Amino acid sequence: MLNNIFFDRIKLPFRKEKELYISLYNILGFYPRKIEYYKLALMHKSVAKRSAKGKPLNNERLEFLGDAILDAVVGDIVYRHFEGKREGFLTNTRSKLVQRDTLNKLAQEMGIDRLIMSSGHSNSHNSYMSGNAFEALVGAIYLDRGYMACMGFMQKRILSKLINIDKVAYKEVNFKSKLIEWSQKNRVNIEFKLLKQSKEDSGSPVFAYQVMIEGLEAGMGTGYSKKESQQAAAKDTLRKLKREPQFVDSVFAAKGNRTKMEEQPVAIVPEIEHPVVVVNANNTQDNAAKCNVKSKKSVNARDAEGNDDANAMFDFSDISVKPQRMSREEIIAAAEAEAFQ
């Protein structure tokens, strides 16, 4: 009834216009005041339309605006939601919520992707078209209704229905464990090198680490603890391995040179004196049993460390001597799926 009254009042000339209003209402939770903003937000540059003055009509400018508004709105929400948390935690949480992959998934969940105007071949090639349109819609909301409308949209339509903000914030991916697991499977030497240790004005220690793979410089990371900085360096390294196939080639080339040198015969074999170990015959079986228990514990500990993030956003088991191409959506699909209710 209210829908009919609304449409009778604005007297929409075309059925498609009415359908767009209804679709946007279902997505946003309110009717647009100036539909032109939203039409532009859903117009991909591949459509190649121009204004009467010859200027291109697409959603890139609104995407730019929406990106800035989204950072401010989500930052505001995260700041108020996690009272007393440090700046690093807040920044990390906001980044998880506004990253392109998250926005892309949100747009698909909400049906925004089905409203985008684009040329037929663009959908398969631009994997972030939906996420970009999401940002552009936020820009349209801001121009149409203001900042508080953007805040309400994110709180009521996104964080209360689609994303569990606490789950996203506290989900910790063990990037270091993933990297070590990959290096062990491929028998690649890896080292976490401390670059710098300093203190902030407040006295808090800051660490900077770099990952070395087969002697080659990989990712870097900083943090307020060794663990945090090593995790950041490992994450940066995993991204480098995924995005730079040439770096993977150089890693395995370096490994090949190392193993080739190691396999060369040694001219003189040094003599080794084996230490004599005296074992009480009565306790031999007990000692052996203890050794087996310790061995099993160490294996279990390693397994736990390697598997504690089996559902993490990164899975690098496919990177080997011949690296395979893999989309970013596939890389983080497992972790993002857990964030959506």
mmCIF file of C-alpha atoms in Angstrom:
data_model
loop_
_atom_site.group_PDB
_atom_site.id
_atom_site.type_symbol
_atom_site.label_atom_id
_atom_site.label_comp_id
_atom_site.label_asym_id
_atom_site.label_seq_id
_atom_site.Cartn_x
_atom_site.Cartn_y
_atom_site.Cartn_z
ATOM 1 C CA MET A 1 0.000 0.000 0.000
ATOM 2 C CA LEU A 2 2.750 2.442 0.947
ATOM 3 C CA ASN A 3 4.669 1.487 -2.177
ATOM 4 C CA ASN A 4 1.702 2.322 -4.402
ATOM 5 C CA ILE A 5 1.155 5.674 -2.663
ATOM 6 C CA PHE A 6 4.846 6.518 -3.065
ATOM 7 C CA PHE A 7 4.940 5.675 -6.764
ATOM 8 C CA ASP A 8 1.669 7.488 -7.432
ATOM 9 C CA ARG A 9 3.179 10.575 -5.802
ATOM 10 C CA ILE A 10 6.371 10.592 -7.852
ATOM 11 C CA LYS A 11 4.543 9.432 -11.041
ATOM 12 C CA LEU A 12 7.257 7.256 -12.513
ATOM 13 C CA PRO A 13 7.034 7.321 -16.317
ATOM 14 C CA PHE A 14 8.525 3.892 -16.968
ATOM 15 C CA ARG A 15 8.082 0.470 -15.465
ATOM 16 C CA LYS A 16 11.864 -0.054 -15.351
ATOM 17 C CA GLU A 17 12.172 3.106 -13.262
ATOM 18 C CA LYS A 18 9.657 1.698 -10.783
ATOM 19 C CA GLU A 19 11.507 -1.616 -10.653
ATOM 20 C CA LEU A 20 14.772 0.202 -9.935
ATOM 21 C CA TYR A 21 13.174 2.098 -7.035
ATOM 22 C CA ILE A 22 11.884 -1.150 -5.547
ATOM 23 C CA SER A 23 15.243 -2.888 -5.980
ATOM 24 C CA LEU A 24 17.094 -0.008 -4.357
ATOM 25 C CA TYR A 25 14.601 0.078 -1.493
ATOM 26 C CA ASN A 26 15.198 -3.622 -0.842
ATOM 27 C CA ILE A 27 18.960 -3.017 -0.801
ATOM 28 C CA LEU A 28 19.154 0.319 1.019
ATOM 29 C CA GLY A 29 16.089 0.257 3.254
ATOM 30 C CA PHE A 30 14.794 3.597 1.932
ATOM 31 C CA TYR A 31 13.700 5.161 -1.347
ATOM 32 C CA PRO A 32 16.115 7.428 -3.232
ATOM 33 C CA ARG A 33 15.283 11.109 -3.413
ATOM 34 C CA LYS A 34 17.446 11.805 -6.459
ATOM 35 C CA ILE A 35 17.488 8.636 -8.517
ATOM 36 C CA GLU A 36 20.118 10.096 -10.880
ATOM 37 C CA TYR A 37 22.861 9.567 -8.283
ATOM 38 C CA TYR A 38 22.009 5.894 -7.952
ATOM 39 C CA LYS A 39 21.717 5.339 -11.681
ATOM 40 C CA LEU A 40 25.200 6.783 -12.078
ATOM 41 C CA ALA A 41 26.497 4.628 -9.220
ATOM 42 C CA LEU A 42 25.361 1.532 -11.106
ATOM 43 C CA MET A 43 26.849 2.581 -14.441
ATOM 44 C CA HIS A 44 30.174 0.912 -15.271
ATOM 45 C CA LYS A 45 32.608 2.745 -17.532
ATOM 46 C CA SER A 46 32.324 0.003 -20.160
ATOM 47 C CA VAL A 47 28.887 1.388 -21.101
ATOM 48 C CA ALA A 48 30.760 4.379 -22.573
ATOM 49 C CA LYS A 49 27.948 6.909 -22.160
ATOM 50 C CA ARG A 50 28.535 10.655 -22.304
ATOM 51 C CA SER A 51 26.688 13.714 -21.075
ATOM 52 C CA ALA A 52 25.329 16.486 -23.260
ATOM 53 C CA LYS A 53 28.650 18.282 -22.729
ATOM 54 C CA GLY A 54 30.618 15.255 -23.886
ATOM 55 C CA LYS A 55 31.859 14.188 -20.456
ATOM 56 C CA PRO A 56 31.946 10.449 -19.675
ATOM 57 C CA LEU A 57 29.128 9.130 -17.482
ATOM 58 C CA ASN A 58 30.164 6.306 -15.150
ATOM 59 C CA ASN A 59 30.473 5.493 -11.454
ATOM 60 C CA GLU A 60 34.211 6.149 -11.006
ATOM 61 C CA ARG A 61 33.816 9.555 -9.329
ATOM 62 C CA LEU A 62 31.110 8.241 -7.003
ATOM 63 C CA GLU A 63 33.315 5.252 -6.244
ATOM 64 C CA PHE A 64 36.083 7.640 -5.169
ATOM 65 C CA LEU A 65 33.681 9.557 -2.931
ATOM 66 C CA GLY A 66 32.116 6.401 -1.511
ATOM 67 C CA ASP A 67 35.512 4.952 -0.665
ATOM 68 C CA ALA A 68 36.333 7.984 1.489
ATOM 69 C CA ILE A 69 32.891 8.055 3.160
ATOM 70 C CA LEU A 70 33.021 4.313 3.816
ATOM 71 C CA ASP A 71 36.392 4.637 5.544
ATOM 72 C CA ALA A 72 35.008 7.383 7.785
ATOM 73 C CA VAL A 73 31.730 5.592 8.572
ATOM 74 C CA VAL A 74 33.306 2.197 9.304
ATOM 75 C CA GLY A 75 36.075 3.879 11.290
ATOM 76 C CA ASP A 76 33.411 5.654 13.345
ATOM 77 C CA ILE A 77 31.513 2.401 13.965
ATOM 78 C CA VAL A 78 34.637 0.419 14.850
ATOM 79 C CA TYR A 79 35.873 3.154 17.197
ATOM 80 C CA ARG A 80 32.605 3.204 19.150
ATOM 81 C CA HIS A 81 32.113 -0.570 19.113
ATOM 82 C CA PHE A 82 35.567 -1.505 20.446
ATOM 83 C CA GLU A 83 36.009 0.882 23.352
ATOM 84 C CA GLY A 84 39.567 1.088 24.675
ATOM 85 C CA LYS A 85 41.164 -0.895 21.837
ATOM 86 C CA ARG A 86 44.485 0.304 20.407
ATOM 87 C CA GLU A 87 44.884 2.104 17.114
ATOM 88 C CA GLY A 88 46.489 -0.898 15.426
ATOM 89 C CA PHE A 89 43.542 -3.162 16.278
ATOM 90 C CA LEU A 90 41.019 -0.580 15.065
ATOM 91 C CA THR A 91 42.893 -0.014 11.803
ATOM 92 C CA ASN A 92 43.152 -3.733 11.136
ATOM 93 C CA THR A 93 39.440 -4.285 11.802
ATOM 94 C CA ARG A 94 38.402 -1.411 9.548
ATOM 95 C CA SER A 95 40.661 -2.726 6.786
ATOM 96 C CA LYS A 96 39.007 -6.144 6.950
ATOM 97 C CA LEU A 97 35.547 -4.597 6.680
ATOM 98 C CA VAL A 98 36.220 -2.254 3.746
ATOM 99 C CA GLN A 99 38.641 -4.331 1.681
ATOM 100 C CA ARG A 100 37.661 -4.887 -1.939
ATOM 101 C CA ASP A 101 36.961 -8.586 -1.515
ATOM 102 C CA THR A 102 34.556 -7.960 1.361
ATOM 103 C CA LEU A 103 32.695 -5.263 -0.566
ATOM 104 C CA ASN A 104 32.541 -7.491 -3.627
ATOM 105 C CA LYS A 105 30.976 -10.291 -1.580
ATOM 106 C CA LEU A 106 28.542 -7.866 0.058
ATOM 107 C CA ALA A 107 27.409 -6.516 -3.313
ATOM 108 C CA GLN A 108 26.721 -10.035 -4.534
ATOM 109 C CA GLU A 109 24.879 -11.003 -1.341
ATOM 110 C CA MET A 110 22.653 -7.921 -1.607
ATOM 111 C CA GLY A 111 21.963 -8.207 -5.336
ATOM 112 C CA ILE A 112 23.772 -5.022 -6.314
ATOM 113 C CA ASP A 113 25.688 -6.911 -9.004
ATOM 114 C CA ARG A 114 22.415 -7.625 -10.857
ATOM 115 C CA LEU A 115 21.643 -3.899 -11.195
ATOM 116 C CA ILE A 116 24.977 -2.825 -12.711
ATOM 117 C CA MET A 117 24.881 -1.478 -16.251
ATOM 118 C CA SER A 118 27.897 -2.692 -18.222
ATOM 119 C CA SER A 119 28.893 -4.123 -21.557
ATOM 120 C CA GLY A 120 28.364 -7.868 -21.760
ATOM 121 C CA HIS A 121 32.019 -8.962 -21.701
ATOM 122 C CA SER A 122 33.072 -6.817 -18.735
ATOM 123 C CA ASN A 123 31.560 -8.906 -15.936
ATOM 124 C CA SER A 124 33.923 -11.816 -16.443
ATOM 125 C CA HIS A 125 37.039 -9.665 -16.620
ATOM 126 C CA ASN A 126 36.445 -7.152 -13.833
ATOM 127 C CA SER A 127 36.212 -9.212 -10.654
ATOM 128 C CA TYR A 128 35.694 -6.101 -8.486
ATOM 129 C CA MET A 129 32.949 -4.464 -10.498
ATOM 130 C CA SER A 130 30.363 -5.294 -7.838
ATOM 131 C CA GLY A 131 32.527 -4.017 -4.966
ATOM 132 C CA ASN A 132 33.231 -0.807 -6.861
ATOM 133 C CA ALA A 133 29.495 -0.328 -7.397
ATOM 134 C CA PHE A 134 28.947 -0.816 -3.660
ATOM 135 C CA GLU A 135 31.346 2.057 -2.933
ATOM 136 C CA ALA A 136 29.660 4.175 -5.594
ATOM 137 C CA LEU A 137 26.267 3.534 -3.975
ATOM 138 C CA VAL A 138 27.647 4.761 -0.649
ATOM 139 C CA GLY A 139 28.757 7.904 -2.483
ATOM 140 C CA ALA A 140 25.265 8.254 -3.934
ATOM 141 C CA ILE A 141 23.672 7.857 -0.484
ATOM 142 C CA TYR A 142 25.962 10.569 0.872
ATOM 143 C CA LEU A 143 25.024 13.041 -1.875
ATOM 144 C CA ASP A 144 21.343 12.143 -1.665
ATOM 145 C CA ARG A 145 20.783 11.936 2.101
ATOM 146 C CA GLY A 146 24.016 12.801 3.946
ATOM 147 C CA TYR A 147 26.518 11.192 6.293
ATOM 148 C CA MET A 148 24.050 9.836 8.883
ATOM 149 C CA ALA A 149 22.150 7.966 6.173
ATOM 150 C CA CYS A 150 25.412 6.242 5.213
ATOM 151 C CA MET A 151 25.964 5.403 8.876
ATOM 152 C CA GLY A 152 22.459 3.953 9.180
ATOM 153 C CA PHE A 153 22.879 1.929 6.000
ATOM 154 C CA MET A 154 26.093 0.308 7.253
ATOM 155 C CA GLN A 155 24.718 -0.366 10.738
ATOM 156 C CA LYS A 156 21.220 -1.582 9.853
ATOM 157 C CA ARG A 157 21.708 -3.260 6.488
ATOM 158 C CA ILE A 158 25.289 -4.538 6.694
ATOM 159 C CA LEU A 159 26.635 -5.043 10.215
ATOM 160 C CA SER A 160 23.348 -6.149 11.783
ATOM 161 C CA LYS A 161 22.420 -8.587 8.998
ATOM 162 C CA LEU A 162 25.371 -9.629 6.854
ATOM 163 C CA ILE A 163 28.610 -9.222 8.807
ATOM 164 C CA ASN A 164 29.502 -10.160 12.367
ATOM 165 C CA ILE A 165 31.866 -7.337 13.294
ATOM 166 C CA ASP A 166 33.244 -9.136 16.366
ATOM 167 C CA LYS A 167 33.984 -12.290 14.414
ATOM 168 C CA VAL A 168 35.773 -10.298 11.723
ATOM 169 C CA ALA A 169 37.782 -8.313 14.254
ATOM 170 C CA TYR A 170 39.010 -11.214 16.347
ATOM 171 C CA LYS A 171 39.605 -13.702 13.568
ATOM 172 C CA GLU A 172 43.366 -14.145 13.541
ATOM 173 C CA VAL A 173 44.975 -15.900 10.635
ATOM 174 C CA ASN A 174 48.288 -17.560 11.433
ATOM 175 C CA PHE A 175 50.154 -16.365 8.361
ATOM 176 C CA LYS A 176 53.516 -17.447 9.772
ATOM 177 C CA SER A 177 52.291 -20.999 10.219
ATOM 178 C CA LYS A 178 50.938 -21.041 6.656
ATOM 179 C CA LEU A 179 54.224 -19.772 5.266
ATOM 180 C CA ILE A 180 56.293 -22.294 7.215
ATOM 181 C CA GLU A 181 53.956 -25.089 6.140
ATOM 182 C CA TRP A 182 54.406 -24.101 2.494
ATOM 183 C CA SER A 183 58.192 -23.895 2.852
ATOM 184 C CA GLN A 184 58.365 -27.341 4.434
ATOM 185 C CA LYS A 185 56.241 -28.940 1.712
ATOM 186 C CA ASN A 186 58.487 -27.445 -0.965
ATOM 187 C CA ARG A 187 61.722 -27.891 1.043
ATOM 188 C CA VAL A 188 62.508 -24.217 0.806
ATOM 189 C CA ASN A 189 64.734 -22.469 3.365
ATOM 190 C CA ILE A 190 63.023 -19.617 5.170
ATOM 191 C CA GLU A 191 64.244 -17.161 7.805
ATOM 192 C CA PHE A 192 62.645 -14.338 9.825
ATOM 193 C CA LYS A 193 65.251 -11.583 10.053
ATOM 194 C CA LEU A 194 65.009 -8.802 12.638
ATOM 195 C CA LEU A 195 65.664 -5.526 10.824
ATOM 196 C CA LYS A 196 65.043 -2.997 13.555
ATOM 197 C CA GLN A 197 63.923 -2.674 17.145
ATOM 198 C CA SER A 198 62.981 0.752 18.442
ATOM 199 C CA LYS A 199 60.625 2.544 20.794
ATOM 200 C CA GLU A 200 57.827 5.022 20.235
ATOM 201 C CA ASP A 201 57.564 8.299 22.128
ATOM 202 C CA SER A 202 55.195 6.551 24.516
ATOM 203 C CA GLY A 203 57.842 3.925 25.243
ATOM 204 C CA SER A 204 56.099 1.083 23.401
ATOM 205 C CA PRO A 205 58.556 -1.208 21.600
ATOM 206 C CA VAL A 206 58.314 -1.534 17.815
ATOM 207 C CA PHE A 207 59.791 -4.424 15.832
ATOM 208 C CA ALA A 208 60.494 -4.709 12.118
ATOM 209 C CA TYR A 209 61.043 -8.120 10.503
ATOM 210 C CA GLN A 210 61.794 -9.308 7.007
ATOM 211 C CA VAL A 211 61.264 -12.778 5.594
ATOM 212 C CA MET A 212 64.183 -14.280 3.682
ATOM 213 C CA ILE A 213 63.407 -17.183 1.328
ATOM 214 C CA GLU A 214 66.458 -19.007 -0.008
ATOM 215 C CA GLY A 215 68.453 -15.862 0.748
ATOM 216 C CA LEU A 216 66.047 -13.630 -1.235
ATOM 217 C CA GLU A 217 64.270 -10.679 0.375
ATOM 218 C CA ALA A 218 60.538 -11.301 0.626
ATOM 219 C CA GLY A 219 57.874 -9.561 2.735
ATOM 220 C CA MET A 220 58.361 -7.067 5.569
ATOM 221 C CA GLY A 221 56.243 -6.284 8.606
ATOM 222 C CA THR A 222 56.204 -4.142 11.754
ATOM 223 C CA GLY A 223 54.369 -4.511 15.043
ATOM 224 C CA TYR A 224 54.367 -3.938 18.785
ATOM 225 C CA SER A 225 55.671 -7.454 19.411
ATOM 226 C CA LYS A 226 57.907 -9.937 17.627
ATOM 227 C CA LYS A 227 54.919 -12.175 16.964
ATOM 228 C CA GLU A 228 52.832 -9.368 15.475
ATOM 229 C CA SER A 229 55.642 -8.128 13.235
ATOM 230 C CA GLN A 230 56.520 -11.639 12.047
ATOM 231 C CA GLN A 231 52.858 -12.292 11.245
ATOM 232 C CA ALA A 232 52.747 -9.086 9.196
ATOM 233 C CA ALA A 233 55.956 -10.043 7.364
ATOM 234 C CA ALA A 234 54.599 -13.532 6.652
ATOM 235 C CA LYS A 235 51.338 -12.081 5.310
ATOM 236 C CA ASP A 236 53.243 -9.715 3.034
ATOM 237 C CA THR A 237 55.358 -12.630 1.819
ATOM 238 C CA LEU A 238 52.324 -14.795 1.045
ATOM 239 C CA ARG A 239 50.845 -11.981 -1.009
ATOM 240 C CA LYS A 240 54.123 -11.604 -2.855
ATOM 241 C CA LEU A 241 54.175 -15.313 -3.632
ATOM 242 C CA LYS A 242 50.634 -15.130 -5.000
ATOM 243 C CA ARG A 243 50.983 -11.969 -7.035
ATOM 244 C CA GLU A 244 54.507 -12.299 -8.405
ATOM 245 C CA PRO A 245 55.088 -15.575 -10.257
ATOM 246 C CA GLN A 246 58.555 -14.351 -11.251
ATOM 247 C CA PHE A 247 59.509 -14.136 -7.580
ATOM 248 C CA VAL A 248 58.418 -17.747 -7.082
ATOM 249 C CA ASP A 249 60.581 -18.730 -10.058
ATOM 250 C CA SER A 250 63.600 -16.988 -8.542
ATOM 251 C CA VAL A 251 62.987 -18.738 -5.203
ATOM 252 C CA PHE A 252 63.028 -22.185 -6.768
ATOM 253 C CA ALA A 253 65.995 -21.247 -8.939
ATOM 254 C CA ALA A 254 67.902 -20.309 -5.779
ATOM 255 C CA LYS A 255 66.777 -23.546 -4.170
ATOM 256 C CA GLY A 256 68.038 -25.477 -7.189
ATOM 257 C CA ASN A 257 71.455 -23.852 -6.963
ATOM 258 C CA ARG A 258 71.655 -24.611 -3.242
ATOM 259 C CA THR A 259 70.635 -28.253 -3.513
ATOM 260 C CA LYS A 260 72.971 -28.748 -6.444
ATOM 261 C CA MET A 261 75.878 -27.538 -4.338
ATOM 262 C CA GLU A 262 74.797 -29.680 -1.401
ATOM 263 C CA GLU A 263 74.719 -32.804 -3.559
ATOM 264 C CA GLN A 264 78.326 -32.405 -4.685
ATOM 265 C CA PRO A 265 80.598 -35.099 -3.135
ATOM 266 C CA VAL A 266 82.928 -34.017 -0.338
ATOM 267 C CA ALA A 267 86.617 -34.814 -1.014
ATOM 268 C CA ILE A 268 87.552 -35.615 2.564
ATOM 269 C CA VAL A 269 85.070 -37.167 4.938
ATOM 270 C CA PRO A 270 85.891 -36.151 8.530
ATOM 271 C CA GLU A 271 85.998 -38.791 11.205
ATOM 272 C CA ILE A 272 83.209 -38.708 13.728
ATOM 273 C CA GLU A 273 83.627 -40.021 17.237
ATOM 274 C CA HIS A 274 80.359 -41.425 18.470
ATOM 275 C CA PRO A 275 79.756 -40.713 22.159
ATOM 276 C CA VAL A 276 79.171 -43.751 24.316
ATOM 277 C CA VAL A 277 75.767 -43.708 25.947
ATOM 278 C CA VAL A 278 75.243 -45.958 28.942
ATOM 279 C CA VAL A 279 71.671 -47.074 29.388
ATOM 280 C CA ASN A 280 70.302 -49.012 32.336
ATOM 281 C CA ALA A 281 69.063 -52.272 30.851
ATOM 282 C CA ASN A 282 66.126 -52.387 33.229
ATOM 283 C CA ASN A 283 64.902 -48.995 32.091
ATOM 284 C CA THR A 284 65.473 -49.418 28.365
ATOM 285 C CA GLN A 285 61.823 -50.067 27.538
ATOM 286 C CA ASP A 286 60.635 -47.276 29.822
ATOM 287 C CA ASN A 287 63.025 -44.806 28.177
ATOM 288 C CA ALA A 288 61.941 -45.892 24.716
ATOM 289 C CA ALA A 289 58.312 -45.450 25.665
ATOM 290 C CA LYS A 290 59.053 -41.936 26.998
ATOM 291 C CA CYS A 291 60.847 -41.048 23.784
ATOM 292 C CA ASN A 292 57.853 -42.207 21.764
ATOM 293 C CA VAL A 293 55.516 -40.104 23.889
ATOM 294 C CA LYS A 294 57.705 -37.008 23.458
ATOM 295 C CA SER A 295 57.945 -37.635 19.739
ATOM 296 C CA LYS A 296 54.185 -37.904 19.408
ATOM 297 C CA LYS A 297 53.704 -34.722 21.439
ATOM 298 C CA SER A 298 56.092 -32.776 19.241
ATOM 299 C CA VAL A 299 54.391 -34.050 16.091
ATOM 300 C CA ASN A 300 50.990 -33.163 17.472
ATOM 301 C CA ALA A 301 52.252 -29.708 18.417
ATOM 302 C CA ARG A 302 53.517 -29.126 14.913
ATOM 303 C CA ASP A 303 50.264 -30.386 13.440
ATOM 304 C CA ALA A 304 48.262 -28.088 15.701
ATOM 305 C CA GLU A 305 50.372 -25.121 14.685
ATOM 306 C CA GLY A 306 49.959 -25.906 11.022
ATOM 307 C CA ASN A 307 46.228 -26.622 11.179
ATOM 308 C CA ASP A 308 44.987 -23.990 13.623
ATOM 309 C CA ASP A 309 44.035 -21.798 10.703
ATOM 310 C CA ALA A 310 42.819 -24.395 8.247
ATOM 311 C CA ASN A 311 39.978 -22.047 7.307
ATOM 312 C CA ALA A 312 42.222 -19.012 6.925
ATOM 313 C CA MET A 313 41.818 -16.578 4.057
ATOM 314 C CA PHE A 314 45.098 -17.741 2.491
ATOM 315 C CA ASP A 315 45.807 -21.222 1.160
ATOM 316 C CA PHE A 316 49.209 -21.461 -0.484
ATOM 317 C CA SER A 317 49.531 -25.203 -0.893
ATOM 318 C CA ASP A 318 49.152 -24.723 -4.642
ATOM 319 C CA ILE A 319 52.352 -22.693 -4.952
ATOM 320 C CA SER A 320 55.053 -25.075 -6.085
ATOM 321 C CA VAL A 321 57.828 -25.251 -8.643
ATOM 322 C CA LYS A 322 55.256 -24.403 -11.294
ATOM 323 C CA PRO A 323 53.075 -21.738 -9.638
ATOM 324 C CA GLN A 324 49.438 -21.737 -10.586
ATOM 325 C CA ARG A 325 47.302 -18.673 -11.176
ATOM 326 C CA MET A 326 44.549 -18.209 -8.618
ATOM 327 C CA SER A 327 42.033 -15.430 -8.184
ATOM 328 C CA ARG A 328 42.062 -13.351 -5.025
ATOM 329 C CA GLU A 329 38.402 -14.283 -4.400
ATOM 330 C CA GLU A 330 39.346 -17.964 -4.222
ATOM 331 C CA ILE A 331 42.269 -17.215 -1.890
ATOM 332 C CA ILE A 332 40.177 -15.527 0.804
ATOM 333 C CA ALA A 333 36.820 -17.221 0.168
ATOM 334 C CA ALA A 334 37.096 -19.597 3.119
ATOM 335 C CA ALA A 335 37.792 -16.876 5.677
ATOM 336 C CA GLU A 336 35.237 -14.384 4.386
ATOM 337 C CA ALA A 337 32.534 -17.053 4.366
ATOM 338 C CA GLU A 338 32.900 -17.315 8.136
ATOM 339 C CA ALA A 339 32.458 -13.573 8.552
ATOM 340 C CA PHE A 340 29.034 -13.547 6.904
ATOM 341 C CA GLN A 341 26.092 -14.737 8.922
#
